[in-house]
């Protein structure tokens, strides 16, 4: 009995130690379960926070999508406006080009017409100038012919007068020579008669007288010839001087007439040339004015085209900015999507890990529960056996031991119930 009692006490102590161990394990399991519940609650809190953040991200994504749609609509409207503006500008540029081409054609036709008129006027003035020059040349030729005819007439008159003077001089010389010959013949005849009548002394005297008379006659003849020559030379010099004076007078008259006509012709030519120069200057001024007008039109068209190009560039820059903003929004949206996806993946991973941990904890808890149940069953079986043994022992032993065992069993039952 003492041995059974000691064995029973030992078994009770073992069972108490086992109960304490199971109680400790149950407490640890409860602690782990509470920690798992707290972790699950924290996980649920983080999952709800992630869901809230995901909802915010979805709202932000929807807002960005809405903003992107607005930007797309604005870009589309801006593109349509740009297309309309470009079409209107192209039509305006085409109209301006057509107007420019029409203005250039008009200016070109006007310039051609003015050039043709200037050329015709120049040809007309050249024809008039050539006609005037031909008329003046004909007038000069006629006057030169008249002057030459007058000079020829004067020369003919002078030649006739000179021939008449020469003829008279020759006739007077011939008459003087004839008179001298006649005097000489008379002297010779008288000398012959004297020689026939007189003697030789008288012959010498007569000869000397005759020679003296002949010498005197010769001297007189020479003086007459010299006077005739002087008269002829004076007549010739007078005729020459008269002819020179006539030629000089005719030359002066012709030079005066020619100078007067030349001055008149020069004045007329100068007047025509000044008129032609004025007309050419006027045409050049009109041409310069037309060129300046064409240049101003070209500058205005270039300014209009430049303004249109600047407006088009501004619209293109605004469209590019809108596209850049859209691209930034798309990139931000993609980043948000990636971040949300990564966070979702992380949350899914955390959720899966938490679920796995919960499953592991649940499995451990179920395992611990099964082990606890098994241990409880074993303990209960052992307790039942021990109860039966104790009951048997209690029936065999004293009431004190029975009361103690009853208290122990009641304590064990309370622990089992707990």
XYZ file of C-alpha atoms in Angstrom:
418
model
C 0.000 0.000 0.000
C 2.781 2.353 0.814
C 4.435 1.484 -2.432
C 1.180 1.998 -4.324
C 0.708 5.197 -2.491
C 4.186 6.339 -3.330
C 3.680 5.293 -6.919
C 0.364 7.105 -6.947
C 2.018 10.182 -5.498
C 4.763 9.913 -8.077
C 2.207 9.525 -10.837
C 0.262 12.452 -9.420
C 3.411 14.547 -9.410
C 4.172 13.400 -12.947
C 0.646 14.198 -13.968
C 0.895 17.549 -12.232
C 4.156 18.238 -14.025
C 2.561 17.123 -17.276
C -0.469 19.282 -16.530
C 1.844 22.210 -15.740
C 3.731 21.560 -18.963
C 0.512 21.310 -20.917
C -0.751 24.440 -19.178
C 2.482 26.229 -20.079
C 2.225 24.959 -23.653
C -1.410 26.062 -23.772
C -0.421 29.473 -22.405
C 2.341 29.728 -24.965
C -0.080 28.615 -27.671
C -2.598 31.162 -26.427
C 0.153 33.808 -26.405
C 1.212 32.818 -29.921
C -2.428 32.788 -30.966
C -2.952 36.243 -29.466
C 0.227 37.418 -31.168
C -0.987 35.820 -34.401
C -4.336 37.529 -33.876
C -2.550 40.825 -33.228
C -0.371 40.237 -36.315
C -3.443 39.328 -38.298
C -5.152 42.458 -36.972
C -2.093 44.536 -37.876
C -2.012 42.805 -41.235
C -5.699 43.556 -41.664
C -4.995 47.145 -40.624
C -2.104 47.384 -43.101
C -4.226 45.672 -45.747
C -7.054 48.138 -45.080
C -4.514 50.981 -45.208
C -3.163 49.560 -48.457
C -6.709 49.205 -49.746
C -7.383 52.819 -48.716
C -4.170 53.903 -50.417
C -5.046 51.782 -53.421
C -8.470 53.405 -53.488
C -6.806 56.818 -53.264
C -4.424 55.773 -56.017
C -7.381 54.564 -58.065
C -9.118 57.873 -57.481
C -5.912 59.719 -58.392
C -5.581 57.443 -61.412
C -9.162 58.208 -62.389
C -8.497 61.920 -61.825
C -5.305 61.696 -63.900
C -7.186 59.736 -66.552
C -9.900 62.386 -66.501
C -7.241 65.101 -66.662
C -5.503 63.181 -69.430
C -8.796 62.921 -71.276
C -9.302 66.653 -70.771
C -5.770 67.305 -72.033
C -6.397 64.960 -74.938
C -9.639 66.765 -75.756
C -7.876 70.115 -75.369
C -5.007 68.879 -77.531
C -7.502 67.535 -80.059
C -9.405 70.835 -80.044
C -6.089 72.712 -80.241
C -5.006 70.445 -83.093
C -8.319 71.010 -84.846
C -8.004 74.753 -84.204
C -4.420 74.594 -85.463
C -5.546 72.663 -88.517
C -8.330 75.191 -89.110
C -5.940 78.054 -88.490
C -3.313 76.411 -90.696
C -5.918 75.883 -93.417
C -7.110 79.484 -93.110
C -3.500 80.687 -93.053
C -2.668 78.517 -96.050
C -5.708 79.908 -97.856
C -4.668 83.417 -96.817
C -1.086 82.726 -97.890
C -2.376 81.316 -101.188
C -4.581 84.398 -101.623
C -1.630 86.634 -100.704
C 0.580 84.718 -103.143
C -2.052 85.028 -105.859
C -2.423 88.719 -105.062
C 1.354 89.073 -105.041
C 1.629 87.249 -108.372
C -1.191 89.402 -109.783
C 0.512 92.550 -108.437
C 3.855 91.387 -109.806
C 2.247 90.611 -113.155
C 0.509 94.005 -113.104
C 3.725 95.727 -112.109
C 5.625 93.737 -114.712
C 3.055 94.558 -117.387
C 3.055 98.191 -116.258
C 6.833 98.271 -116.322
C 6.877 96.582 -119.719
C 4.276 99.055 -120.993
C 6.206 101.990 -119.568
C 9.434 100.584 -120.915
C 7.776 100.114 -124.298
C 6.423 103.655 -124.149
C 9.848 104.910 -123.092
C 11.493 102.953 -125.900
C 8.895 104.212 -128.384
C 9.340 107.756 -127.076
C 13.113 107.352 -127.258
C 12.828 105.956 -130.778
C 10.449 108.780 -131.671
C 12.796 111.359 -130.205
C 15.732 109.654 -131.911
C 13.791 109.685 -135.193
C 12.901 113.340 -134.660
C 16.501 114.088 -133.733
C 17.756 112.155 -136.763
C 15.219 113.987 -138.976
C 16.265 117.325 -137.481
C 19.909 116.421 -137.900
C 19.277 115.309 -141.492
C 17.336 118.513 -142.139
C 20.091 120.583 -140.566
C 22.679 118.593 -142.537
C 20.678 119.160 -145.727
C 20.338 122.850 -144.847
C 24.068 123.023 -144.177
C 24.782 121.195 -147.433
C 22.438 123.523 -149.296
C 23.995 126.568 -147.707
C 27.444 125.151 -148.313
C 26.463 124.534 -151.941
C 25.107 128.091 -152.164
C 28.285 129.351 -150.531
C 30.419 127.283 -152.909
C 28.325 128.507 -155.842
C 28.738 132.103 -154.637
C 32.452 131.530 -154.188
C 32.652 129.955 -157.658
C 30.710 132.903 -159.058
C 33.032 135.313 -157.280
C 36.023 133.358 -158.530
C 34.571 133.405 -162.057
C 33.959 137.140 -161.817
C 37.454 137.690 -160.420
C 38.950 135.441 -163.055
C 37.058 137.272 -165.782
C 38.144 140.624 -164.360
C 41.725 139.375 -164.101
C 41.581 138.019 -167.639
C 40.139 141.345 -168.793
C 42.873 143.236 -166.936
C 45.506 140.905 -168.322
C 44.029 141.266 -171.759
C 44.022 145.051 -171.424
C 47.553 144.957 -170.059
C 48.625 142.669 -172.862
C 46.896 144.860 -175.397
C 48.523 147.966 -173.901
C 51.908 146.166 -173.849
C 51.422 144.959 -177.389
C 50.444 148.455 -178.452
C 53.520 149.846 -176.653
C 55.689 147.174 -178.236
C 54.123 147.889 -181.599
C 54.712 151.610 -181.053
C 58.299 150.881 -180.008
C 58.763 148.655 -183.054
C 57.244 151.289 -185.218
C 59.475 153.948 -183.623
C 62.396 151.651 -184.006
C 61.530 150.999 -187.641
C 61.099 154.699 -188.120
C 64.425 155.309 -186.412
C 66.038 152.622 -188.545
C 64.444 154.113 -191.634
C 65.574 157.571 -190.619
C 68.943 156.153 -189.776
C 69.075 154.505 -193.137
C 68.060 157.692 -194.801
C 70.504 159.553 -192.669
C 73.217 157.073 -193.383
C 72.507 157.277 -197.012
C 72.588 161.038 -196.928
C 75.193 161.774 -194.322
C 78.688 160.841 -193.903
C 80.332 158.466 -191.625
C 80.752 161.075 -188.836
C 77.159 161.833 -188.939
C 76.535 158.103 -189.078
C 78.282 157.617 -185.798
C 76.449 160.539 -184.276
C 73.202 159.318 -185.667
C 74.030 155.866 -184.477
C 74.736 157.170 -181.025
C 71.603 159.262 -181.095
C 69.723 156.338 -182.432
C 71.118 154.148 -179.701
C 70.296 156.840 -177.152
C 66.808 157.168 -178.555
C 66.523 153.399 -178.716
C 67.792 153.168 -175.150
C 65.297 155.804 -174.084
C 62.574 153.976 -175.938
C 63.659 150.758 -174.305
C 63.749 152.467 -170.924
C 60.355 153.980 -171.599
C 59.154 150.585 -172.772
C 60.651 149.003 -169.660
C 59.104 151.715 -167.497
C 55.807 151.168 -169.255
C 56.194 147.429 -168.825
C 57.154 147.986 -165.183
C 54.191 150.280 -164.692
C 52.028 147.730 -166.483
C 53.434 145.021 -164.270
C 52.913 147.176 -161.217
C 49.427 147.973 -162.396
C 48.779 144.313 -163.104
C 50.268 143.330 -159.724
C 48.247 146.027 -157.991
C 45.201 144.906 -159.944
C 45.942 141.291 -159.079
C 46.596 142.212 -155.444
C 43.434 144.260 -155.388
C 41.554 141.431 -157.032
C 43.133 139.002 -154.586
C 42.362 141.261 -151.656
C 38.858 141.739 -152.999
C 38.504 138.030 -153.444
C 39.939 137.395 -149.957
C 37.608 140.023 -148.542
C 34.710 138.423 -150.422
C 35.692 134.986 -149.274
C 36.164 136.288 -145.743
C 32.851 138.075 -145.909
C 31.157 134.994 -147.345
C 32.941 132.851 -144.756
C 31.876 135.191 -141.998
C 28.342 135.262 -143.325
C 28.301 131.517 -143.754
C 29.956 130.983 -140.344
C 27.501 133.430 -138.778
C 24.598 131.742 -140.520
C 25.952 128.318 -139.690
C 26.622 129.374 -136.102
C 23.130 130.828 -135.843
C 21.599 127.713 -137.352
C 23.912 125.524 -135.277
C 22.943 127.455 -132.129
C 19.285 127.124 -133.022
C 19.797 123.446 -133.804
C 21.784 122.993 -130.578
C 19.086 124.792 -128.620
C 16.433 122.608 -130.231
C 18.524 119.498 -129.610
C 19.184 120.600 -126.010
C 15.479 121.229 -125.529
C 14.617 117.841 -127.005
C 17.369 116.189 -124.980
C 16.142 117.899 -121.786
C 12.600 116.783 -122.630
C 13.847 113.264 -123.299
C 15.879 113.310 -120.048
C 12.879 114.616 -118.120
C 10.698 111.913 -119.647
C 13.324 109.281 -118.860
C 13.688 110.643 -115.315
C 9.918 110.530 -114.895
C 9.814 106.962 -116.191
C 12.700 106.013 -113.886
C 10.905 107.625 -110.944
C 7.730 105.736 -111.836
C 9.786 102.552 -112.170
C 11.450 103.183 -108.784
C 8.035 103.945 -107.242
C 6.625 100.734 -108.740
C 9.643 98.776 -107.462
C 9.289 100.355 -104.002
C 5.578 99.535 -104.022
C 6.349 95.952 -105.047
C 9.069 95.780 -102.355
C 6.652 97.179 -99.738
C 4.017 94.651 -100.833
C 6.625 91.907 -100.626
C 7.691 93.115 -97.160
C 4.060 93.241 -96.014
C 3.484 89.742 -97.369
C 6.718 88.546 -95.732
C 5.648 90.149 -92.432
C 2.213 88.512 -92.696
C 3.802 85.144 -93.488
C 6.270 85.661 -90.612
C 3.427 86.498 -88.228
C 1.522 83.436 -89.409
C 4.628 81.325 -88.937
C 5.144 82.783 -85.437
C 1.521 82.056 -84.518
C 1.875 78.566 -85.963
C 5.088 78.060 -83.965
C 3.349 79.315 -80.809
C 0.475 76.905 -81.420
C 2.954 74.123 -82.086
C 4.825 74.999 -78.880
C 1.546 75.038 -76.920
C 0.617 71.677 -78.464
C 4.105 70.388 -77.652
C 3.722 71.657 -74.072
C 0.302 69.989 -73.865
C 1.820 66.794 -75.254
C 4.683 67.081 -72.744
C 2.193 67.630 -69.921
C 0.183 64.656 -71.192
C 3.374 62.597 -71.389
C 4.330 63.682 -67.860
C 0.848 62.802 -66.628
C 1.056 59.485 -68.433
C 4.495 58.854 -66.933
C 3.227 59.879 -63.495
C 0.191 57.682 -64.035
C 2.433 54.828 -65.113
C 4.640 55.417 -62.059
C 1.547 55.497 -59.833
C 0.299 52.349 -61.525
C 3.674 50.687 -61.088
C 3.868 51.842 -57.477
C 0.291 50.688 -56.841
C 1.011 47.410 -58.602
C 4.228 46.994 -56.598
C 2.395 47.906 -53.407
C -0.407 45.549 -54.375
C 2.167 42.892 -55.112
C 3.866 43.661 -51.803
C 0.505 43.674 -50.014
C -0.449 40.472 -51.809
C 2.868 38.974 -50.788
C 2.448 40.226 -47.247
C -1.116 38.989 -47.297
C 0.005 35.647 -48.637
C 2.819 35.503 -46.104
C 0.430 36.528 -43.362
C -2.086 34.003 -44.641
C 0.652 31.385 -44.688
C 1.721 32.446 -41.200
C -1.909 32.344 -40.052
C -2.330 28.970 -41.694
C 0.892 27.820 -40.070
C -0.289 29.216 -36.749
C -3.693 27.660 -37.310
C -2.043 24.379 -38.189
C 0.188 24.695 -35.138
C -2.821 25.671 -33.037
C -4.863 22.774 -34.399
C -1.863 20.527 -33.872
C -1.440 21.879 -30.377
C -5.148 21.485 -29.815
C -4.995 17.928 -31.125
C -1.972 17.249 -28.944
C -3.730 18.960 -26.062
C -6.834 16.914 -26.700
C -4.713 13.801 -27.025
C -2.814 14.712 -23.893
C -6.066 15.517 -22.149
C -7.490 12.228 -23.361
C -4.398 10.375 -22.213
C -4.431 12.330 -18.995
C -8.131 11.740 -18.641
C -7.645 8.053 -19.329
C -4.775 7.970 -16.919
C -6.799 9.987 -14.475
C -9.721 7.650 -14.914
C -7.411 4.726 -14.333
C -5.823 6.543 -11.448
C -9.314 7.470 -10.249
C -10.310 3.879 -10.404
C -7.087 2.925 -8.683
C -7.432 5.784 -6.229
C -11.055 4.884 -5.681
C -10.023 1.406 -5.086
C -7.192 2.627 -2.882
C -9.475 5.108 -1.200
C -11.891 2.392 -0.555
C -8.970 0.491 0.845
C -7.206 3.414 2.565
C -8.315 5.883 4.995
C -10.625 8.755 4.560
C -7.817 11.299 4.784
C -6.074 9.937 1.772
C -9.386 9.721 -0.018
C -10.152 13.364 0.751
C -6.702 14.416 -0.437
C -7.011 12.455 -3.632
C -10.445 13.878 -4.145
C -9.114 17.378 -3.755
C -6.314 16.587 -6.166
C -8.737 15.100 -8.646
C -11.056 18.022 -8.259
C -8.090 20.323 -8.899
C -7.089 18.307 -11.944
C -10.645 18.336 -13.205
C -10.739 22.095 -12.801
C -7.431 22.374 -14.671
C -8.736 20.086 -17.384
C -11.835 22.163 -17.671
C -9.704 25.294 -17.887
